[in-house]
GROMACS .gro file of C-alpha atoms in nm:
model
  151
    1MET     CA    1   2.171   1.702  -2.242
    2SER     CA    2   2.237   1.569  -2.590
    3VAL     CA    3   2.101   1.225  -2.713
    4GLU     CA    4   2.491   1.084  -2.722
    5GLU     CA    5   2.514   1.235  -2.355
    6SER     CA    6   2.172   1.058  -2.276
    7VAL     CA    7   2.274   0.743  -2.462
    8SER     CA    8   2.629   0.714  -2.246
    9HIS     CA    9   2.459   0.815  -1.940
   10VAL     CA   10   2.172   0.531  -1.968
   11GLY     CA   11   2.472   0.262  -2.064
   12ALA     CA   12   2.689   0.411  -1.767
   13ASP     CA   13   2.446   0.353  -1.459
   14SER     CA   14   2.231   0.068  -1.605
   15ALA     CA   15   2.245  -0.200  -1.331
   16GLY     CA   16   2.466  -0.548  -1.438
   17LEU     CA   17   2.347  -0.880  -1.546
   18LEU     CA   18   2.451  -1.056  -1.224
   19ARG     CA   19   2.291  -0.817  -1.005
   20ARG     CA   20   1.964  -0.812  -1.202
   21PHE     CA   21   1.975  -1.210  -1.155
   22ALA     CA   22   2.054  -1.216  -0.778
   23ALA     CA   23   1.770  -0.965  -0.720
   24ILE     CA   24   1.551  -1.221  -0.932
   25PHE     CA   25   1.663  -1.467  -0.726
   26TYR     CA   26   1.567  -1.295  -0.377
   27ASP     CA   27   1.246  -1.196  -0.501
   28LEU     CA   28   1.179  -1.541  -0.624
   29LEU     CA   29   1.220  -1.670  -0.307
   30LEU     CA   30   0.980  -1.414  -0.167
   31ILE     CA   31   0.734  -1.492  -0.405
   32ILE     CA   32   0.740  -1.877  -0.390
   33ALA     CA   33   0.698  -1.815   0.001
   34VAL     CA   34   0.386  -1.632  -0.036
   35LEU     CA   35   0.212  -1.838  -0.310
   36MET     CA   36   0.289  -2.128  -0.108
   37THR     CA   37   0.112  -1.974   0.219
   38VAL     CA   38  -0.179  -1.876  -0.002
   39THR     CA   39  -0.213  -2.237  -0.102
   40TRP     CA   40  -0.183  -2.403   0.228
   41LEU     CA   41  -0.474  -2.121   0.336
   42LEU     CA   42  -0.686  -2.263   0.052
   43LEU     CA   43  -0.628  -2.601   0.127
   44PRO     CA   44  -0.912  -2.623   0.396
   45LEU     CA   45  -1.137  -2.587   0.096
   46THR     CA   46  -1.022  -2.948  -0.102
   47ARG     CA   47  -1.007  -3.122   0.233
   48GLY     CA   48  -0.610  -3.139   0.226
   49GLU     CA   49  -0.607  -3.200  -0.197
   50ALA     CA   50  -0.400  -3.048  -0.442
   51ILE     CA   51  -0.596  -2.746  -0.582
   52THR     CA   52  -0.687  -2.900  -0.945
   53ARG     CA   53  -0.964  -2.896  -1.163
   54GLU     CA   54  -1.092  -3.213  -1.002
   55THR     CA   55  -1.044  -3.101  -0.657
   56VAL     CA   56  -1.221  -2.741  -0.717
   57GLY     CA   57  -1.374  -2.732  -1.065
   58ALA     CA   58  -1.388  -2.388  -1.247
   59PHE     CA   59  -1.233  -2.214  -0.890
   60GLU     CA   60  -0.900  -2.342  -1.014
   61TYR     CA   61  -0.893  -2.075  -1.267
   62LEU     CA   62  -0.981  -1.833  -0.957
   63TYR     CA   63  -0.690  -1.985  -0.768
   64ARG     CA   64  -0.440  -1.925  -1.091
   65ALA     CA   65  -0.605  -1.559  -1.112
   66LEU     CA   66  -0.531  -1.522  -0.737
   67LEU     CA   67  -0.159  -1.607  -0.787
   68LEU     CA   68  -0.099  -1.417  -1.095
   69ALA     CA   69  -0.283  -1.121  -0.910
   70LEU     CA   70  -0.042  -1.170  -0.615
   71VAL     CA   71   0.242  -1.155  -0.829
   72VAL     CA   72   0.156  -0.832  -1.030
   73ALA     CA   73   0.031  -0.678  -0.709
   74TYR     CA   74   0.412  -0.761  -0.564
   75PHE     CA   75   0.610  -0.612  -0.839
   76GLY     CA   76   0.294  -0.350  -0.902
   77PHE     CA   77   0.341  -0.208  -0.557
   78SER     CA   78   0.721  -0.197  -0.537
   79TRP     CA   79   0.776  -0.062  -0.867
   80THR     CA   80   0.510   0.213  -0.855
   81ARG     CA   81   0.612   0.366  -0.488
   82SER     CA   82   1.020   0.306  -0.468
   83GLY     CA   83   1.116   0.134  -0.805
   84GLU     CA   84   1.262  -0.150  -0.558
   85THR     CA   85   1.138  -0.499  -0.491
   86VAL     CA   86   1.304  -0.645  -0.175
   87GLY     CA   87   1.550  -0.802  -0.411
   88MET     CA   88   1.654  -0.499  -0.578
   89LEU     CA   89   1.668  -0.307  -0.283
   90ALA     CA   90   1.901  -0.582  -0.136
   91TRP     CA   91   2.129  -0.549  -0.451
   92LYS     CA   92   2.099  -0.156  -0.468
   93ILE     CA   93   1.909  -0.152  -0.777
   94ARG     CA   94   1.560  -0.011  -0.887
   95VAL     CA   95   1.372   0.030  -1.217
   96VAL     CA   96   1.267   0.389  -1.341
   97ARG     CA   97   1.123   0.510  -1.637
   98ARG     CA   98   1.335   0.614  -1.961
   99ASP     CA   99   1.318   0.944  -1.826
  100GLY     CA  100   1.396   0.888  -1.464
  101SER     CA  101   1.068   0.879  -1.314
  102ALA     CA  102   0.865   0.626  -1.141
  103LEU     CA  103   0.676   0.352  -1.324
  104ARG     CA  104   0.303   0.385  -1.336
  105TRP     CA  105   0.049   0.049  -1.314
  106ARG     CA  106   0.051   0.077  -1.726
  107ASP     CA  107   0.439   0.044  -1.717
  108VAL     CA  108   0.423  -0.240  -1.452
  109LEU     CA  109   0.181  -0.428  -1.678
  110LEU     CA  110   0.383  -0.358  -1.993
  111ARG     CA  111   0.742  -0.455  -1.820
  112LEU     CA  112   0.599  -0.793  -1.673
  113ALA     CA  113   0.462  -0.882  -1.976
  114ALA     CA  114   0.756  -0.821  -2.189
  115ALA     CA  115   1.028  -1.006  -1.926
  116MET     CA  116   0.817  -1.307  -2.013
  117LEU     CA  117   0.920  -1.253  -2.371
  118SER     CA  118   1.247  -1.208  -2.242
  119TRP     CA  119   1.248  -1.555  -2.063
  120LEU     CA  120   1.136  -1.775  -2.295
  121PRO     CA  121   1.409  -1.816  -2.559
  122ALA     CA  122   1.624  -1.912  -2.279
  123GLY     CA  123   1.684  -1.583  -2.119
  124LEU     CA  124   1.804  -1.428  -2.425
  125GLY     CA  125   1.607  -1.124  -2.359
  126TYR     CA  126   1.830  -1.088  -2.075
  127PHE     CA  127   2.144  -1.165  -2.191
  128TRP     CA  128   2.076  -0.951  -2.478
  129MET     CA  129   2.188  -0.647  -2.258
  130LEU     CA  130   2.563  -0.754  -2.309
  131VAL     CA  131   2.572  -0.637  -2.618
  132ASP     CA  132   2.323  -0.391  -2.621
  133ARG     CA  133   2.510  -0.030  -2.646
  134ASP     CA  134   2.265   0.127  -2.394
  135ARG     CA  135   2.296  -0.209  -2.166
  136LEU     CA  136   1.941  -0.276  -2.196
  137THR     CA  137   1.696  -0.600  -2.201
  138TRP     CA  138   1.449  -0.668  -2.441
  139HIS     CA  139   1.191  -0.578  -2.154
  140ASP     CA  140   1.345  -0.244  -2.062
  141ARG     CA  141   1.316  -0.129  -2.438
  142LEU     CA  142   0.990  -0.277  -2.514
  143SER     CA  143   0.873  -0.110  -2.220
  144GLU     CA  144   1.082   0.166  -2.213
  145THR     CA  145   1.223   0.123  -1.861
  146ARG     CA  146   1.554   0.081  -1.725
  147VAL     CA  147   1.748  -0.090  -1.460
  148ILE     CA  148   1.993   0.114  -1.274
  149ARG     CA  149   2.214   0.112  -0.980
  150ALA     CA  150   2.055   0.279  -0.692
  151THR     CA  151   2.258   0.556  -0.534
   0.00000   0.00000   0.00000
């Protein structure tokens, strides 16, 4: 396949912005539920008080690290196994490496970090795909991954 054919192929099967946002919304609901449940399970340690530096001291950082680890694990296991989170499965999209292969953990971590950059300027990194010739977001480009329509 020539470079031109490869580029047109990337744009042709790229998932649209609305599908991406819908999948993000589904995943966000699930992640919030999990994080709330974990927090609820930890509340007996603080006698029902909010988990803050005042109530748990230095353990607040462990709590935050636990929540971050859960989010990374959710995306990591989903993307490295099938390329799809629950939200992506519902909206029939999946994430792959540039060559079409499954993501590795390094790709997951890079993609998650790059996605934060895409959100920072009011989501401009996501909307970039509307003008990108290959229909890629900033984090697609930075992590050398892409979100495609699943068949």
